[in-house]
Short mmCIF file of C-alpha atoms in Angstrom, two decimals:
data_model
loop_
_atom_site.label_atom_id
_atom_site.label_comp_id
_atom_site.label_asym_id
_atom_site.label_seq_id
_atom_site.Cartn_x
_atom_site.Cartn_y
_atom_site.Cartn_z
CA PHE A 1099 -27.06 -7.09 -19.79
CA PHE A 1100 -23.62 -7.65 -21.27
CA LEU A 1101 -23.44 -11.18 -19.83
CA GLU A 1102 -26.95 -11.99 -20.98
CA ASP A 1103 -26.06 -10.98 -24.55
CA ASN A 1104 -22.95 -13.20 -24.58
CA ASN A 1105 -24.04 -16.52 -23.15
CA ASP A 1106 -21.46 -18.53 -25.10
CA TYR A 1107 -18.48 -16.78 -23.49
CA ASP A 1108 -16.59 -17.54 -20.29
CA PHE A 1109 -16.16 -14.72 -17.80
CA VAL A 1110 -12.49 -13.77 -17.40
CA ILE A 1111 -11.29 -11.48 -14.60
CA CYS A 1112 -7.82 -9.96 -14.50
CA GLY A 1113 -5.92 -7.20 -12.73
CA HIS A 1114 -2.52 -5.92 -11.61
CA SER A 1115 -1.32 -5.07 -8.09
CA LEU A 1116 -4.20 -3.82 -5.92
CA GLY A 1117 -6.44 -4.44 -8.93
CA ALA A 1118 -5.21 -8.05 -8.93
CA GLY A 1119 -6.20 -8.46 -5.29
CA THR A 1120 -9.60 -6.98 -6.12
CA ALA A 1121 -9.92 -9.32 -9.12
CA ALA A 1122 -9.12 -12.32 -6.92
CA LEU A 1123 -11.81 -11.35 -4.40
CA LEU A 1124 -14.33 -10.69 -7.18
CA ASN A 1125 -13.50 -14.12 -8.57
CA ILE A 1126 -14.35 -15.67 -5.20
CA MET A 1127 -17.68 -13.82 -5.18
CA CYS A 1128 -18.44 -15.03 -8.71
CA HIS A 1129 -17.88 -18.66 -7.71
CA GLU A 1130 -20.30 -18.55 -4.79
CA ASN A 1131 -23.70 -20.29 -5.03
CA ASP A 1132 -22.76 -22.28 -8.15
CA ARG A 1133 -21.67 -19.09 -9.97
CA LYS A 1134 -25.18 -17.63 -9.77
CA LEU A 1135 -23.80 -14.08 -10.04
CA VAL A 1136 -22.57 -14.77 -13.60
CA GLY A 1137 -25.39 -17.00 -14.74
CA GLY A 1138 -23.53 -20.26 -14.07
CA ARG A 1139 -20.91 -19.67 -16.76
CA ASN A 1140 -17.24 -20.64 -16.34
CA VAL A 1141 -15.10 -18.04 -14.57
CA GLN A 1142 -11.32 -17.72 -14.92
CA CYS A 1143 -9.04 -15.29 -13.12
CA PHE A 1144 -5.57 -14.10 -14.16
CA THR A 1145 -3.75 -11.82 -11.75
CA TYR A 1146 -0.43 -10.03 -12.01
CA ALA A 1147 1.40 -9.12 -8.80
CA ALA A 1148 -1.58 -9.94 -6.63
CA CYS A 1149 -1.20 -9.14 -2.96
CA PRO A 1150 -2.24 -11.64 -0.27
CA VAL A 1151 -5.94 -10.95 0.38
CA PHE A 1152 -7.65 -14.11 1.62
CA GLU A 1153 -7.69 -16.96 4.12
CA PRO A 1154 -8.36 -19.81 4.49
CA LEU A 1155 -7.85 -20.97 0.90
CA GLU A 1156 -9.95 -24.09 1.52
CA ALA A 1157 -13.03 -21.87 1.93
CA ALA A 1158 -12.94 -20.91 -1.77
CA LYS A 1159 -11.43 -23.95 -3.45
CA ASP A 1160 -13.25 -23.62 -6.79
CA ALA A 1161 -12.26 -19.96 -7.12
CA VAL A 1162 -8.65 -20.70 -6.13
CA ASP A 1163 -8.44 -23.53 -8.67
CA ALA A 1164 -9.62 -21.12 -11.39
CA THR A 1165 -6.90 -18.55 -10.67
CA THR A 1166 -3.37 -18.14 -12.02
CA ASN A 1167 -1.15 -15.44 -10.53
CA TYR A 1168 2.05 -14.09 -12.10
CA ILE A 1169 5.05 -12.72 -10.18
CA HIS A 1170 7.93 -10.86 -11.80
CA GLY A 1171 11.45 -10.98 -10.40
CA SER A 1172 11.85 -9.30 -7.02
CA ASP A 1173 8.41 -7.64 -7.00
CA VAL A 1174 7.58 -7.02 -3.33
CA VAL A 1175 3.79 -6.69 -3.61
CA PRO A 1176 2.95 -10.44 -3.79
CA PHE A 1177 4.67 -10.78 -0.40
CA LEU A 1178 3.24 -7.63 1.17
CA SER A 1179 0.74 -7.92 4.01
CA ILE A 1180 0.38 -6.70 7.58
CA ASP A 1181 1.68 -10.08 8.73
CA SER A 1182 4.82 -9.88 6.56
CA VAL A 1183 5.45 -6.28 7.67
CA ARG A 1184 5.28 -7.43 11.30
CA HIS A 1185 7.94 -10.06 10.60
CA THR A 1186 10.15 -7.55 8.79
CA LEU A 1187 9.90 -5.12 11.72
CA SER A 1188 10.83 -7.99 14.04
CA SER A 1189 14.07 -8.46 12.09
CA VAL A 1190 14.73 -4.71 12.18
CA ALA A 1191 14.21 -4.73 15.95
CA THR A 1192 16.78 -7.53 16.21
CA ILE A 1193 19.32 -5.35 14.39
CA GLU A 1194 18.57 -2.42 16.69
CA GLU A 1195 18.99 -4.59 19.80
CA TRP A 1196 22.32 -5.93 18.53
CA SER A 1197 23.56 -2.42 17.69
CA SER A 1198 22.66 -1.20 21.16
CA GLU A 1199 24.44 -4.14 22.78
CA LYS A 1200 27.57 -3.28 20.77
CA ASN A 1201 27.22 0.44 21.64
CA MET A 1202 27.51 1.29 17.95
CA GLY A 1203 27.50 5.00 17.15
CA TRP A 1204 25.68 6.50 14.18
CA LEU A 1205 28.85 6.61 12.05
CA SER A 1206 29.57 2.94 12.59
CA ARG A 1207 25.95 2.09 11.78
CA MET A 1208 26.08 4.15 8.60
CA ARG A 1209 29.28 2.43 7.47
CA THR A 1210 27.61 -0.94 8.02
CA VAL A 1211 24.48 0.07 6.09
CA MET A 1212 26.55 1.42 3.18
CA GLY A 1213 28.58 -1.78 2.99
CA TYR A 1214 31.88 -0.22 4.06
CA LYS A 1215 31.99 -2.39 7.16
CA LYS A 1216 31.73 -6.17 7.07
CA LEU A 1217 28.68 -7.62 8.81
CA GLU A 1218 29.57 -9.58 11.91
CA SER A 1219 28.58 -13.22 11.84
CA ASP A 1220 26.60 -13.12 15.08
CA LEU A 1221 24.42 -10.31 13.67
CA VAL A 1222 23.75 -12.32 10.50
CA ASP A 1223 22.86 -15.37 12.60
CA ARG A 1224 20.49 -13.43 14.86
CA VAL A 1225 18.69 -11.77 11.95
CA ALA A 1226 18.41 -15.12 10.15
CA ALA A 1227 16.92 -16.68 13.28
CA ALA A 1228 14.47 -13.79 13.70
CA SER A 1229 13.34 -14.05 10.06
CA GLN A 1230 12.58 -17.75 10.50
CA GLN A 1231 10.57 -17.28 13.68
CA ARG A 1232 6.82 -17.19 13.10
CA LEU A 1233 4.99 -14.59 15.15
CA GLU A 1234 1.62 -15.37 16.66
CA PRO A 1235 -1.22 -13.96 14.52
CA LYS A 1236 -2.84 -10.84 15.93
CA LYS A 1237 -6.37 -9.58 15.60
CA GLY A 1238 -6.49 -7.42 12.48
CA ALA A 1239 -3.24 -8.90 11.15
CA PRO A 1240 -3.96 -12.48 10.01
CA GLN A 1241 -1.66 -14.42 7.72
CA LEU A 1242 -3.26 -13.91 4.31
CA PHE A 1243 -2.58 -15.76 1.06
CA ILE A 1244 -2.86 -15.10 -2.68
CA PRO A 1245 -6.02 -17.06 -3.62
CA ALA A 1246 -4.47 -18.80 -6.63
CA ALA A 1247 -3.84 -22.49 -7.27
CA ASN A 1248 -0.89 -21.66 -9.49
CA ASN A 1249 1.68 -18.90 -9.10
CA VAL A 1250 4.02 -18.47 -12.06
CA TRP A 1251 7.26 -16.72 -11.13
CA PHE A 1252 9.28 -14.99 -13.86
CA ARG A 1253 12.89 -14.82 -12.65
CA GLU A 1254 15.32 -13.01 -14.93
CA LYS A 1255 18.71 -14.68 -15.22
CA ILE A 1256 21.53 -12.62 -13.71
CA GLY A 1257 23.36 -10.66 -16.40
CA LEU A 1258 21.03 -11.82 -19.17
CA GLU A 1259 18.48 -9.13 -20.07
CA GLY A 1260 15.22 -10.65 -21.23
CA VAL A 1261 16.19 -14.26 -20.42
CA TYR A 1262 13.89 -15.76 -17.81
CA ASP A 1263 13.61 -18.89 -15.76
CA LEU A 1264 9.98 -19.87 -15.27
CA VAL A 1265 9.11 -21.29 -11.87
CA ASP A 1266 5.65 -22.80 -12.18
CA ASN A 1267 3.17 -24.18 -9.65
CA VAL A 1268 4.48 -22.19 -6.67
CA ASP A 1269 2.18 -22.79 -3.70
CA SER A 1270 0.51 -19.69 -2.23
CA GLN A 1271 1.10 -20.87 1.33
CA GLN A 1272 4.81 -21.29 0.62
CA LEU A 1273 4.93 -17.78 -0.85
CA ALA A 1274 3.46 -16.37 2.36
CA LEU A 1275 6.39 -17.84 4.31
CA PHE A 1276 8.98 -16.06 2.15
CA GLY A 1277 8.17 -12.70 3.66
CA ILE A 1278 9.46 -9.37 2.36
CA GLN A 1279 12.80 -9.70 0.59
CA ILE A 1280 14.72 -6.41 0.46
CA HIS A 1281 16.10 -5.99 -3.07
CA PRO A 1282 17.11 -2.99 -5.23
CA ARG A 1283 14.49 -3.97 -7.83
CA MET A 1284 11.65 -4.71 -5.42
CA MET A 1285 9.64 -1.71 -6.70
CA LEU A 1286 10.89 -1.55 -10.30
CA ASP A 1287 9.92 -5.18 -10.92
CA HIS A 1288 6.36 -4.34 -9.89
CA PHE A 1289 5.63 -1.97 -12.78
CA PRO A 1290 3.20 -3.29 -15.43
CA ARG A 1291 5.78 -2.71 -18.16
CA ARG A 1292 8.12 -5.20 -16.50
CA TYR A 1293 5.39 -7.85 -16.59
CA GLU A 1294 4.65 -7.04 -20.23
CA HIS A 1295 8.35 -7.33 -21.05
CA ALA A 1296 8.62 -10.73 -19.35
CA LEU A 1297 5.53 -12.09 -21.10
CA GLU A 1298 6.77 -10.78 -24.44
CA CYS A 1299 10.20 -12.38 -23.99
CA ILE A 1300 8.67 -15.71 -23.03
CA SER A 1301 6.22 -15.62 -25.94
CA LEU A 1302 9.15 -15.30 -28.36
CA LEU A 1303 10.77 -18.52 -27.14
CA PRO A 1304 10.60 -21.37 -29.68
CA THR A 1305 7.90 -23.93 -28.98
CA PRO A 1306 9.44 -27.32 -28.11
CA SER A 1307 9.10 -29.80 -30.95
CA ALA A 1308 6.98 -32.88 -30.41
CA PRO A 1309 9.09 -36.05 -29.97
CA SER A 1310 9.38 -38.12 -33.12
CA HIS A 1311 8.43 -41.79 -33.09
#
C-alpha cells in the first residue's frame, strides 16, 4: 500500500553489515521480472560494509549496476566469507607447519607473536605464497562477491584524524581476492559511527570550483 500511494518515488534500499547483505539480496529480488515486485519503479541500493553474498554477478547485472557499497578503513566484514576464512586458515596452517619444522617451543612462539622476535624471511615468504594461492572451491563454500557495481573505500590517512583518501570504483571481484587482512582496527572500523564520521568528514570538504574559460 505504501508503494501504491507514492508512485512518483524511486524505491531506495540501504543497510549496514548483515543488513547490507540483506539489502543487496532484496535489491536483486526487486529487479527480477522487470521490477514487478515494486511496480516497475526505479530501485537503488546503498550498502555500508556489505558482506559477500552472491555469485555470479552476471546473473543480476541490473541489480548490481544499481548498487553502491561503502567500505571504511580496515573493516573486515566486506572481506568476510567462508571462502576467505578457508584461505586465512590455510595461511595459519602454514605458520604452524613452519613452527613445527623449527621445533619452536611455546615461549619462542609467544615472543614472535608479541613482536619481540624478528620474523624469519623464509616464514614471511611461505605465508605470502600461501596467501596468494587460490584454493579450489568446495561445496557449501563458494567464492561470493558483494553485488555492487561500485565500491567506495574510505581510507583514513595515517596520522591525520578525519582526513580520508577516497578510492572509487573498486571492483567487487578484486575485493574478493584481497581476503581477510588482520589489522588492529578491523572491528572498530566496522561500527556504524565510523562510517557516519567518514561521510561527515567528506561532506565538509570544499566542492571543487568549475574551471573558468
